[in-house]
CSV table of C-alpha atoms in Angstrom, one decimal:
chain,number,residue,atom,x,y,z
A,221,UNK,CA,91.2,111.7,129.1
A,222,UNK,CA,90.8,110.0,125.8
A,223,UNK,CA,93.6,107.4,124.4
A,224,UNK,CA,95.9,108.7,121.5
A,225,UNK,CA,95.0,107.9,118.3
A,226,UNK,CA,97.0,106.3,116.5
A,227,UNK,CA,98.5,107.4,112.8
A,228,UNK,CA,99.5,105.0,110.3
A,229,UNK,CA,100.9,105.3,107.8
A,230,UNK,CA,100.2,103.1,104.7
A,231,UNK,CA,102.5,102.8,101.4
A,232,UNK,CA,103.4,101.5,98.7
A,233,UNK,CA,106.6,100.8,97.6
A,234,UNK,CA,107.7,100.3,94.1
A,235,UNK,CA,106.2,99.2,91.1
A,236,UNK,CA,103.7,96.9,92.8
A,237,UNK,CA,100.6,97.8,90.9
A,238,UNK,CA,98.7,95.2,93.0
A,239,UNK,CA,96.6,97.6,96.3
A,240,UNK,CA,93.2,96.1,97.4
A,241,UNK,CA,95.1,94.6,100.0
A,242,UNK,CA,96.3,98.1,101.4
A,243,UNK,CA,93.1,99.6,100.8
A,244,UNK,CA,91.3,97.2,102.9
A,245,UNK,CA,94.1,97.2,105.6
A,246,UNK,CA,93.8,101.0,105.8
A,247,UNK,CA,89.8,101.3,106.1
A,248,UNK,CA,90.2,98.0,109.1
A,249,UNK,CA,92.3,99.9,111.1
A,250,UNK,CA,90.5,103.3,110.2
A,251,UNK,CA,87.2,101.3,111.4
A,252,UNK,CA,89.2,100.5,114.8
A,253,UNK,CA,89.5,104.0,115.2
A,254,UNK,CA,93.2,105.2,114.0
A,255,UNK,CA,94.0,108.0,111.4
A,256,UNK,CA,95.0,106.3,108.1
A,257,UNK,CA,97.3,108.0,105.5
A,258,UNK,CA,97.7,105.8,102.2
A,259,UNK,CA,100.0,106.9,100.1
A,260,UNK,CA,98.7,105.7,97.1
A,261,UNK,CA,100.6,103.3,94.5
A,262,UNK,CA,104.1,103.1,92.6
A,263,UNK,CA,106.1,105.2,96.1
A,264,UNK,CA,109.7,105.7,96.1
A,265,UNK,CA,110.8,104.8,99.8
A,266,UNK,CA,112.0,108.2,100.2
A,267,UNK,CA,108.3,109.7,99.6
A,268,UNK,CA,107.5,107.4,101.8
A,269,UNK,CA,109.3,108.5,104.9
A,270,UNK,CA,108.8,112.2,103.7
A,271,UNK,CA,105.6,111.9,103.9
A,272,UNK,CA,105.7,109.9,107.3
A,273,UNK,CA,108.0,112.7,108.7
A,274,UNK,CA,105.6,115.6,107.3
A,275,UNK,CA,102.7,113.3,108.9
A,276,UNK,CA,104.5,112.8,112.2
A,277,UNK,CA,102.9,109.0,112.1
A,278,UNK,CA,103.2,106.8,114.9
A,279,UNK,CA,103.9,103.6,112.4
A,280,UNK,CA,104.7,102.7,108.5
A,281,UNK,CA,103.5,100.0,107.3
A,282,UNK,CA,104.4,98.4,103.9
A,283,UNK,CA,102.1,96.5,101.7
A,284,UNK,CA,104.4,94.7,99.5
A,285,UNK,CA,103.5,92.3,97.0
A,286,UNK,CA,106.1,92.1,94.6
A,287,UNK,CA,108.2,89.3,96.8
A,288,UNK,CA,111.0,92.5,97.2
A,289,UNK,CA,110.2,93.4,100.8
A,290,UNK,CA,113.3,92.0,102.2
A,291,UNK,CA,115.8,94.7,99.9
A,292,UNK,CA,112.7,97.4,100.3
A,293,UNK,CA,112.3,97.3,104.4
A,294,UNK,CA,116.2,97.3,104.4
A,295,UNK,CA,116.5,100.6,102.5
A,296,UNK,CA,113.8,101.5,104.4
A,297,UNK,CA,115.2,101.3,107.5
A,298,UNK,CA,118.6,102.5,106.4
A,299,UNK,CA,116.5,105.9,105.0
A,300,UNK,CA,114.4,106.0,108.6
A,301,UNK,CA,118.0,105.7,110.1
A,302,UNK,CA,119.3,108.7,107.9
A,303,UNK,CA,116.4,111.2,108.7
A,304,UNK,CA,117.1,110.8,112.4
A,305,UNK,CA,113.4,108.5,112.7
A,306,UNK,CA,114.2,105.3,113.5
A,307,UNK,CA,112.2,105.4,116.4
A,308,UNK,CA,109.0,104.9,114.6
A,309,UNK,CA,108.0,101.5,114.5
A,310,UNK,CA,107.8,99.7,110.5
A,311,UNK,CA,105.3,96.7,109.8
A,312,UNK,CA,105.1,95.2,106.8
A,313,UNK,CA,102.1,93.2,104.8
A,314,UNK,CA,101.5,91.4,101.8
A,315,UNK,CA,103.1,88.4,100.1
A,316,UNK,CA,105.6,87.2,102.8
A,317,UNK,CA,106.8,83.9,102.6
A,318,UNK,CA,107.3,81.8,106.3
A,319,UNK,CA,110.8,81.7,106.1
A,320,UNK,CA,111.0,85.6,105.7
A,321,UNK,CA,109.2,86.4,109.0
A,322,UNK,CA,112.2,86.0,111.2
A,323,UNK,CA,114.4,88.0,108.6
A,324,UNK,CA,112.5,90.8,108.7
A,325,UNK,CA,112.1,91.4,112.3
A,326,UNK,CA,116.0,90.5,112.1
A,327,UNK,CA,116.3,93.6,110.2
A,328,UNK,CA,114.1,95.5,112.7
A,329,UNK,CA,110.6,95.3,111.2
A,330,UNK,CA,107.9,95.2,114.5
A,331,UNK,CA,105.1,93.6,112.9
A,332,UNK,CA,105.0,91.3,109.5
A,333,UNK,CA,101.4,90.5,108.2
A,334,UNK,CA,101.6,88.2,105.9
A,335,UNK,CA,99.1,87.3,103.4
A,336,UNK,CA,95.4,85.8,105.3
A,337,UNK,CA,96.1,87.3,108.8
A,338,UNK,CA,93.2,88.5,110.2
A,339,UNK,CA,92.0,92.0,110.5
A,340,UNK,CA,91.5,91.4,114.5
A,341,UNK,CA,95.0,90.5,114.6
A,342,UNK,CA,96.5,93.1,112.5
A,343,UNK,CA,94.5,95.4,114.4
A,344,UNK,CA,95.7,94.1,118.0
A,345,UNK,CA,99.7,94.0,116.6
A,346,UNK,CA,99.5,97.6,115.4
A,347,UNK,CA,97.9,99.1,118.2
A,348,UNK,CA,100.9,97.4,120.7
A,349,UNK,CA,103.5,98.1,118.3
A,350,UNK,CA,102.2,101.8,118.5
A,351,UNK,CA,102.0,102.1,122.1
């Protein structure tokens, strides 16, 4: 029996206009084999977890640039919390500063990517935080 593939789903939050980034995150773990939704830029986080309920993904993730992913993964979660999907798993990429890694998975973020990690490793995180 074949494994389950894995759905992700990327967005992006907010007036970040900045997206290679998720682009290239999205065809990497496409490449490994999991069905990729990107959202596309300038996402409200509600679209965003419509659009991960409507999917029924196995993970978000975030691509945040804008230095705001500490107040976005919060409302995030808060939203996931309201629609009864908390259970999915959030990671979150992009411009994360050191010092921010242990507030996010505080907060309840599984897997935080900041800028420079390795496709390999992105790849190996998502696929356990998935599981």
């Amino acid at each position: 029996m074949a494994a389950k593939r894995i759905k992700v789903l990327i967005g992006k939050p907010g007036l970040d206009g900045h997206d290679r980034g998720a682009k290239i995150i999205a065809l990497a773990l496409r490449d490994a084999g999991m069905e990729v939704i990107y959202t596309g830029l300038h996402q409200t986080i509600e679209e965003i977890v419509r659009i991960a309920v409507q999917e029924a993904v196995d993970i978000i993730g975030l691509s945040i640039m804008s230095g705001a992913h500490l107040p976005i993964s919060q409302t995030l979660l808060k939203l996931m919390k309201d629609q009864g999907i908390e259970d999915i798993p959030v990671a979150v990429g992009g411009v994360i500063p050191k010092q921010d890694i242990s507030k996010l998975k505080a907060l309840g973020i599984k897997g935080v990517f900041p800028g420079g990690t390795k496709f390999d490793d992105v790849i190996a995180e998502i696929k356990k935080i998935a599981d």
